[in-house]
CSV table of C-alpha atoms in Angstrom, one decimal:
chain,number,residue,atom,x,y,z
A,14,MET,CA,91.3,54.9,42.2
A,15,ALA,CA,89.1,53.5,39.0
A,16,HIS,CA,90.2,51.8,36.0
A,17,SER,CA,90.6,52.4,32.7
A,18,VAL,CA,88.1,51.6,29.8
A,19,GLU,CA,90.2,48.7,28.5
A,20,ALA,CA,90.2,46.8,31.9
A,21,LEU,CA,86.7,47.8,32.6
A,22,GLY,CA,85.4,46.3,29.9
A,23,GLN,CA,87.5,43.0,30.5
A,24,ALA,CA,87.2,42.8,34.7
A,25,ASN,CA,84.0,44.1,35.0
A,26,ASP,CA,84.6,46.6,37.7
A,27,PHE,CA,82.3,48.9,38.2
A,28,PRO,CA,84.5,51.9,38.6
A,29,VAL,CA,85.7,52.6,42.1
A,30,VAL,CA,86.6,56.4,42.6
A,31,ASP,CA,88.5,57.2,46.0
A,32,LEU,CA,87.4,61.1,46.6
A,33,SER,CA,90.2,61.7,49.1
A,34,GLY,CA,92.9,61.4,45.9
A,35,ASN,CA,94.2,64.6,44.1
A,36,VAL,CA,91.3,66.6,42.9
A,37,SER,CA,92.4,66.7,39.0
A,38,GLY,CA,92.6,63.0,39.0
A,39,VAL,CA,89.5,62.5,40.6
A,40,VAL,CA,88.0,64.3,38.3
A,41,ALA,CA,89.2,62.4,35.2
A,42,GLU,CA,87.9,59.3,36.9
A,43,ILE,CA,84.5,60.9,37.4
A,44,ALA,CA,84.6,61.9,33.3
A,45,GLU,CA,85.1,58.2,32.4
A,46,ALA,CA,83.3,56.7,34.6
A,47,CYS,CA,80.5,59.1,33.8
A,48,GLU,CA,81.0,58.9,30.1
A,49,LYS,CA,81.4,55.1,30.0
A,50,TRP,CA,79.8,54.0,32.5
A,51,GLY,CA,77.1,56.6,33.9
A,52,ALA,CA,77.6,56.1,37.4
A,53,PHE,CA,80.6,55.0,39.9
A,54,GLN,CA,81.2,54.3,43.0
A,55,VAL,CA,83.0,56.7,45.9
A,56,ILE,CA,85.0,55.9,49.2
A,57,ASN,CA,86.7,57.9,51.4
A,58,HIS,CA,83.7,60.1,51.3
A,59,GLY,CA,83.8,62.3,54.2
A,60,LEU,CA,80.0,61.1,55.6
A,61,PRO,CA,80.1,60.1,59.8
A,62,LEU,CA,79.8,56.1,59.6
A,63,GLU,CA,78.0,57.0,62.7
A,64,VAL,CA,74.6,59.0,60.7
A,65,HIS,CA,74.9,56.1,58.9
A,66,ALA,CA,74.9,52.9,61.3
A,67,LYS,CA,72.0,55.0,63.7
A,68,PHE,CA,69.6,55.5,59.9
A,69,GLU,CA,70.4,52.5,58.5
A,70,LEU,CA,69.8,51.1,62.0
A,71,ALA,CA,66.2,52.6,62.5
A,72,MET,CA,64.7,52.2,58.8
A,73,LYS,CA,65.1,48.1,59.8
A,74,LYS,CA,63.2,48.9,62.6
A,75,PHE,CA,60.6,50.3,60.9
A,76,PHE,CA,60.0,48.0,58.6
A,77,ALA,CA,60.1,45.5,61.0
A,78,GLN,CA,56.8,46.7,62.1
A,79,PRO,CA,53.4,45.4,61.5
A,80,THR,CA,52.0,46.1,57.9
A,81,GLU,CA,48.9,47.7,59.3
A,82,GLU,CA,51.2,50.1,61.8
A,83,LYS,CA,53.4,51.2,58.2
A,84,ARG,CA,50.0,51.4,56.5
A,85,LYS,CA,49.2,54.5,59.0
A,86,LEU,CA,51.4,56.4,56.5
A,87,ARG,CA,50.7,55.4,53.7
A,88,LYS,CA,51.7,57.7,50.1
A,89,ASP,CA,48.8,59.9,48.6
A,90,ILE,CA,50.1,60.8,45.5
A,91,ASP,CA,46.6,62.4,44.5
A,92,GLY,CA,45.4,63.7,47.7
A,93,GLY,CA,48.8,66.2,47.6
A,94,LYS,CA,51.1,63.4,49.9
A,95,PRO,CA,54.1,62.0,47.5
A,96,TYR,CA,56.3,61.0,50.7
A,97,ASP,CA,56.0,58.9,53.5
A,98,TYR,CA,55.0,54.8,53.1
A,99,GLY,CA,54.5,53.1,49.6
A,100,TYR,CA,54.1,49.2,48.6
A,101,GLU,CA,52.1,50.4,45.0
A,102,GLU,CA,54.9,51.8,43.2
A,103,PHE,CA,55.7,50.4,39.0
A,104,SER,CA,58.4,50.8,37.0
A,105,LYS,CA,58.6,50.7,33.5
A,106,ASN,CA,54.6,50.0,34.9
A,107,VAL,CA,55.6,46.7,35.6
A,108,ASP,CA,54.6,46.2,39.8
A,109,ASP,CA,57.8,45.9,41.7
A,110,TRP,CA,58.3,44.0,44.2
A,111,LYS,CA,59.2,46.1,47.5
A,112,GLU,CA,58.0,48.5,49.7
A,113,VAL,CA,59.1,52.2,50.7
A,114,PHE,CA,59.2,55.3,52.8
A,115,ASP,CA,60.2,58.6,51.1
A,116,PHE,CA,61.4,62.2,52.6
A,117,PRO,CA,62.0,65.0,52.3
A,118,LEU,CA,65.0,67.7,53.7
A,119,GLU,CA,64.4,69.4,56.6
A,120,LYS,CA,64.2,73.0,55.2
A,121,GLN,CA,61.8,72.2,51.5
A,122,THR,CA,58.1,73.7,51.9
A,123,SER,CA,57.6,73.4,48.4
A,124,SER,CA,54.8,71.5,46.3
A,125,THR,CA,55.2,69.2,42.5
A,126,PRO,CA,52.5,69.3,39.6
A,127,ILE,CA,51.1,65.9,39.7
A,128,SER,CA,51.4,65.6,36.0
A,129,TYR,CA,53.3,68.4,32.6
A,130,ASP,CA,49.8,70.2,32.3
A,131,ASP,CA,48.6,70.8,35.4
A,132,ASN,CA,49.9,74.7,37.0
A,133,THR,CA,48.7,73.5,40.1
A,134,GLN,CA,50.8,74.2,43.2
A,135,ARG,CA,50.0,72.6,46.2
A,136,GLU,CA,51.3,72.6,49.6
A,137,LEU,CA,53.0,68.2,50.0
A,138,ILE,CA,51.7,66.3,53.5
A,139,HIS,CA,54.6,64.4,55.1
A,140,SER,CA,53.9,62.4,58.2
A,141,TRP,CA,57.1,61.4,60.3
A,142,PRO,CA,56.5,58.1,62.4
A,143,GLN,CA,56.3,57.7,65.7
A,144,TYR,CA,58.0,54.0,65.6
A,145,PRO,CA,61.5,54.5,66.2
A,146,ALA,CA,60.9,57.2,67.8
A,147,GLU,CA,65.1,58.1,66.7
A,148,PHE,CA,63.4,57.8,63.3
A,149,ARG,CA,63.0,61.2,62.4
A,150,GLU,CA,66.6,62.4,63.5
A,151,ALA,CA,68.1,59.3,62.4
A,152,CYS,CA,66.4,60.7,58.5
A,153,THR,CA,66.6,64.2,59.0
A,154,GLU,CA,71.1,63.7,59.9
A,155,TYR,CA,71.5,61.6,56.6
A,156,GLY,CA,69.9,63.3,54.6
A,157,GLN,CA,72.6,66.8,55.5
A,158,GLU,CA,75.3,64.4,54.7
A,159,MET,CA,74.1,63.5,51.7
A,160,GLU,CA,73.5,67.1,51.2
A,161,LYS,CA,76.5,67.4,51.9
A,162,LEU,CA,77.8,65.0,49.3
A,163,SER,CA,75.7,65.9,46.2
A,164,PHE,CA,76.7,69.6,46.4
A,165,ARG,CA,80.4,68.1,45.6
A,166,LEU,CA,80.0,65.7,43.7
A,167,MET,CA,78.0,68.1,41.1
A,168,GLU,CA,80.9,70.3,42.0
A,169,LEU,CA,83.8,67.9,40.6
A,170,ILE,CA,80.8,66.2,37.7
A,171,ALA,CA,80.9,69.7,36.5
A,172,MET,CA,84.0,70.5,35.9
A,173,SER,CA,85.0,66.7,34.7
A,174,LEU,CA,82.7,68.0,31.8
A,175,GLY,CA,85.1,71.7,31.7
A,176,LEU,CA,82.5,74.0,33.0
A,177,PRO,CA,83.6,76.2,36.8
A,178,ARG,CA,83.1,74.6,40.1
A,179,GLN,CA,80.5,76.0,40.8
A,180,ARG,CA,78.8,76.5,37.3
A,181,LEU,CA,75.4,74.6,37.8
A,182,ASN,CA,75.5,74.9,42.5
A,183,GLY,CA,72.3,77.7,41.5
A,184,PHE,CA,70.1,75.1,39.9
A,185,PHE,CA,69.7,73.7,43.4
A,186,LYS,CA,69.1,76.8,45.7
A,187,ASP,CA,66.0,75.5,45.9
A,188,HIS,CA,66.5,71.9,45.7
A,189,THR,CA,63.3,69.1,46.1
A,190,SER,CA,65.5,66.2,47.2
A,191,MET,CA,64.9,63.7,48.8
A,192,GLY,CA,65.5,59.8,51.1
A,193,ARG,CA,64.2,57.1,50.8
A,194,LEU,CA,64.6,53.9,52.3
A,195,ILE,CA,64.1,50.0,50.3
A,196,HIS,CA,63.2,46.8,51.6
A,197,CYS,CA,62.7,43.8,48.7
A,198,PRO,CA,61.6,41.1,51.0
A,199,PRO,CA,62.3,37.9,50.3
A,200,CYS,CA,60.4,36.5,47.2
A,201,PRO,CA,59.4,33.4,46.3
A,202,THR,CA,59.4,33.7,42.9
A,203,PRO,CA,63.1,35.8,42.3
A,204,GLN,CA,62.7,34.6,38.5
A,205,LEU,CA,59.5,36.2,38.1
A,206,ALA,CA,60.6,39.4,39.7
A,207,LEU,CA,62.8,42.6,40.3
A,208,GLY,CA,63.1,44.8,43.7
A,209,THR,CA,63.1,47.9,41.3
A,210,HIS,CA,62.6,46.6,36.8
A,211,GLU,CA,65.1,48.3,34.5
A,212,HIS,CA,64.5,52.7,34.6
A,213,THR,CA,66.8,55.9,35.2
A,214,ASP,CA,66.5,58.5,37.6
A,215,VAL,CA,64.4,61.6,37.3
A,216,GLY,CA,66.5,63.8,38.7
A,217,ALA,CA,70.1,65.1,38.9
A,218,LEU,CA,72.3,62.4,40.0
A,219,THR,CA,71.6,59.9,42.9
A,220,ILE,CA,73.5,58.7,46.0
A,221,LEU,CA,72.3,55.3,46.9
A,222,SER,CA,73.9,52.8,49.2
A,223,GLN,CA,73.1,49.0,49.4
A,224,ASP,CA,73.6,45.9,51.3
A,225,GLU,CA,75.3,43.1,51.8
A,226,ALA,CA,72.8,41.1,49.7
A,227,GLY,CA,73.2,42.8,46.4
A,228,GLY,CA,71.2,42.4,43.8
A,229,LEU,CA,71.9,45.3,42.5
A,230,GLU,CA,72.7,46.5,38.4
A,231,ALA,CA,73.9,48.3,36.3
A,232,LYS,CA,73.7,48.3,31.8
A,233,ARG,CA,76.8,50.1,30.9
A,234,THR,CA,77.0,52.6,28.7
A,235,PHE,CA,80.0,51.6,26.5
A,236,ASP,CA,78.1,48.2,25.4
A,237,GLY,CA,74.6,48.0,27.5
A,238,GLU,CA,75.7,44.5,29.3
A,239,TRP,CA,74.3,43.7,32.7
A,240,ILE,CA,76.7,43.8,35.3
A,241,PRO,CA,76.3,43.3,38.4
A,242,VAL,CA,77.3,46.1,41.0
A,243,LYS,CA,79.2,44.7,43.5
A,244,PHE,CA,78.8,45.4,47.7
A,245,VAL,CA,82.2,47.3,49.1
A,246,PRO,CA,82.2,48.9,52.4
A,247,ASN,CA,81.1,52.5,53.4
A,248,ALA,CA,80.7,52.7,49.6
A,249,TYR,CA,78.1,54.4,47.9
A,250,VAL,CA,76.5,53.7,44.0
A,251,ILE,CA,76.5,56.8,42.3
A,252,ASN,CA,73.9,57.2,39.7
A,253,VAL,CA,73.8,59.7,36.1
A,254,GLY,CA,70.9,61.3,36.5
A,255,ASP,CA,68.0,62.4,33.3
A,256,MET,CA,68.8,66.2,34.5
A,257,LEU,CA,72.3,65.8,33.9
A,258,GLU,CA,72.2,63.8,30.4
A,259,VAL,CA,70.1,67.0,29.9
A,260,TRP,CA,72.5,69.2,31.3
A,261,SER,CA,76.1,67.7,29.7
A,262,ASN,CA,74.1,67.6,26.4
A,263,LYS,CA,73.6,63.7,26.1
A,264,LYS,CA,78.0,63.5,27.1
A,265,TYR,CA,76.8,61.9,30.2
A,266,VAL,CA,74.0,59.5,29.8
A,267,SER,CA,71.5,58.4,32.8
A,268,LEU,CA,71.9,55.0,33.5
A,269,VAL,CA,69.9,52.3,33.5
A,270,HIS,CA,70.2,50.2,36.4
A,271,ARG,CA,67.5,48.0,38.0
A,272,ALA,CA,67.5,45.9,41.2
A,273,LYS,CA,67.4,42.2,41.8
A,274,VAL,CA,66.1,39.8,44.9
A,275,ASN,CA,66.5,36.5,46.2
A,276,SER,CA,63.9,33.6,48.2
A,277,GLU,CA,66.8,33.6,50.9
A,278,ARG,CA,67.6,37.1,52.5
A,279,GLU,CA,65.4,40.7,52.4
A,280,ARG,CA,67.9,42.9,51.2
A,281,PHE,CA,67.9,46.9,51.8
A,282,SER,CA,68.8,49.9,49.9
A,283,ILE,CA,68.8,53.8,50.3
A,284,PRO,CA,69.0,56.0,47.3
A,285,PHE,CA,69.3,59.8,48.1
A,286,PHE,CA,67.5,61.7,44.9
A,287,PHE,CA,69.2,65.2,44.3
A,288,ASN,CA,66.9,67.1,42.3
A,289,PRO,CA,66.7,70.7,40.9
A,290,ALA,CA,64.2,73.5,42.7
A,291,TYR,CA,61.2,72.6,40.9
A,292,TYR,CA,61.1,75.9,38.6
A,293,VAL,CA,64.1,76.1,36.7
A,294,VAL,CA,63.7,74.8,32.9
A,295,MET,CA,66.3,72.5,32.0
A,296,GLU,CA,68.4,72.9,29.3
A,297,PRO,CA,71.8,71.5,27.6
A,298,VAL,CA,73.6,74.1,29.4
A,299,GLU,CA,75.3,76.4,26.6
A,300,GLU,CA,78.8,76.4,26.6
A,301,LEU,CA,78.4,72.5,26.1
A,302,THR,CA,76.8,73.1,22.9
A,303,ASN,CA,77.7,74.9,20.1
A,304,GLU,CA,77.1,75.2,15.8
A,305,GLN,CA,79.1,71.3,16.1
A,306,ASN,CA,77.6,69.6,19.1
A,307,PRO,CA,74.3,71.6,18.5
A,308,ALA,CA,71.1,71.6,22.3
A,309,LYS,CA,69.8,67.7,21.9
A,310,TYR,CA,67.3,68.9,23.8
A,311,ARG,CA,64.7,71.7,24.6
A,312,ALA,CA,63.5,73.0,26.9
A,313,PHE,CA,61.5,71.8,29.8
A,314,ASN,CA,60.3,72.3,33.1
A,315,TRP,CA,61.7,70.4,35.9
A,316,GLY,CA,58.8,70.0,38.6
A,317,LYS,CA,56.6,69.3,35.6
A,318,TYR,CA,58.4,66.8,33.8
A,319,TYR,CA,59.3,65.8,38.0
A,320,GLY,CA,55.8,65.4,38.6
A,321,SER,CA,54.4,63.7,35.6
A,322,ARG,CA,56.8,60.6,36.3
A,323,LYS,CA,56.2,60.5,40.0
A,324,TYR,CA,52.7,60.4,39.6
A,325,GLY,CA,52.7,58.1,36.4
A,326,ASN,CA,55.3,55.2,38.6
A,327,PHE,CA,51.3,54.6,40.8
A,328,LYS,CA,48.9,55.1,37.5
A,329,ASN,CA,50.6,51.9,36.2
A,330,PRO,CA,49.0,53.5,32.2
A,331,ASP,CA,48.6,51.6,29.5
A,332,LEU,CA,50.4,53.8,27.4
A,333,ASP,CA,54.3,55.5,28.5
A,334,VAL,CA,54.5,58.1,31.0
A,335,LEU,CA,56.3,60.9,30.7
A,336,ARG,CA,59.7,60.1,30.0
A,337,LEU,CA,63.5,62.2,28.6
A,338,LYS,CA,62.8,60.7,25.1
A,339,HIS,CA,59.7,62.8,24.6
A,340,PHE,CA,61.9,66.2,24.9
A,341,ARG,CA,65.0,65.0,22.0
A,342,LEU,CA,65.5,67.2,19.2
A,343,LYS,CA,67.5,64.5,16.7
A,344,ASN,CA,64.3,63.9,14.8
A,345,PRO,CA,62.4,67.0,15.5
A,346,ARG,CA,59.3,64.5,13.5
A,347,LEU,CA,59.7,61.3,15.5
A,348,ALA,CA,60.0,63.9,18.9
A,349,TRP,CA,56.3,65.0,17.6
A,350,TYR,CA,55.0,61.2,17.5
A,351,VAL,CA,56.6,60.6,20.6
A,352,ALA,CA,54.4,63.5,21.7
A,353,TYR,CA,51.8,62.9,20.3
A,354,LYS,CA,50.9,58.9,21.9
A,355,SER,CA,52.6,60.2,25.4
A,356,PRO,CA,49.5,59.8,28.4
A,357,ASN,CA,50.8,64.0,28.7
A,358,GLY,CA,50.8,64.5,24.5
A,359,PHE,CA,48.6,67.5,24.3
A,360,ALA,CA,50.5,69.4,26.5
A,361,ILE,CA,53.6,68.6,25.7
A,362,ILE,CA,52.7,69.9,21.8
A,363,GLN,CA,51.7,72.9,22.8
A,364,ASP,CA,54.2,73.6,25.1
A,365,ILE,CA,57.1,73.3,21.7
A,366,ILE,CA,54.2,74.9,19.4
A,367,LYS,CA,55.3,77.9,22.1
A,368,GLN,CA,59.0,78.0,21.7
């Protein structure tokens, strides 16, 4: 059961929601956790333990290979290959201490723009490793279970906002979700590095599995404190993403989080990013805005936003890449200034003029 806000503040306990509980109670707990934390953990979620165990074993076998073998599957963002193996990613323009393997769901054939002002549609390239032999099957099974859990969580979150249960489902008809395997080797100078630097996730929500090494830290929404997210066996951490912040008109705020490394043991984590279809136009849900609570974000295209963020993660630009703040309406003059200073500023300002 999730704790009260007072108890959270006193004990620094990250909220844990039991999905097998009474629906109305679960919805209330999710509402409190999303509003006060931007995240929560779930237990009794229904994902088969054997599916997770098979997937985790395949992941560890893959990362245990020699570096030259893994690099044969190296991703190439410019070449339309945003998935597969990578080790040169940036968070907040800072190099991360990690290696990753990204994979889409089997049924996805969509393409993504490479930046906010690029309308080119290209087929995305993805390759599966030959070793371990069970890798593709394990990833596929896990992705299917994650998809089921994502829709279940999104319906509970919609209800927590006072919306009909399936109100947000339509945005995911051709969803662009993806799985990620993360390996952080032991770091000789852990005080100078992070597995993943502080950031928010661009999609609707993220389902994360972390191992006993821990290291995940969440920036608590109601007071800005960094709180370690303790490892809970067979639990998943659920992060509010940028798109859920937009739909909720900032009632729920995208979680700022980071991951620490240490010098003694390696760390594995598995996030699943539940993302809308590329063609979805993002804006606050109409039912959640009125004269007293006007829209806090202008409309923008999800695919272009996602493409710009993903491309920027590998470019380490001098200026900040496109962020959710560029679309806020709270202070129009500031929004124009931020857009002007952005690497994609000209395209963003043109888009503002068209609306």
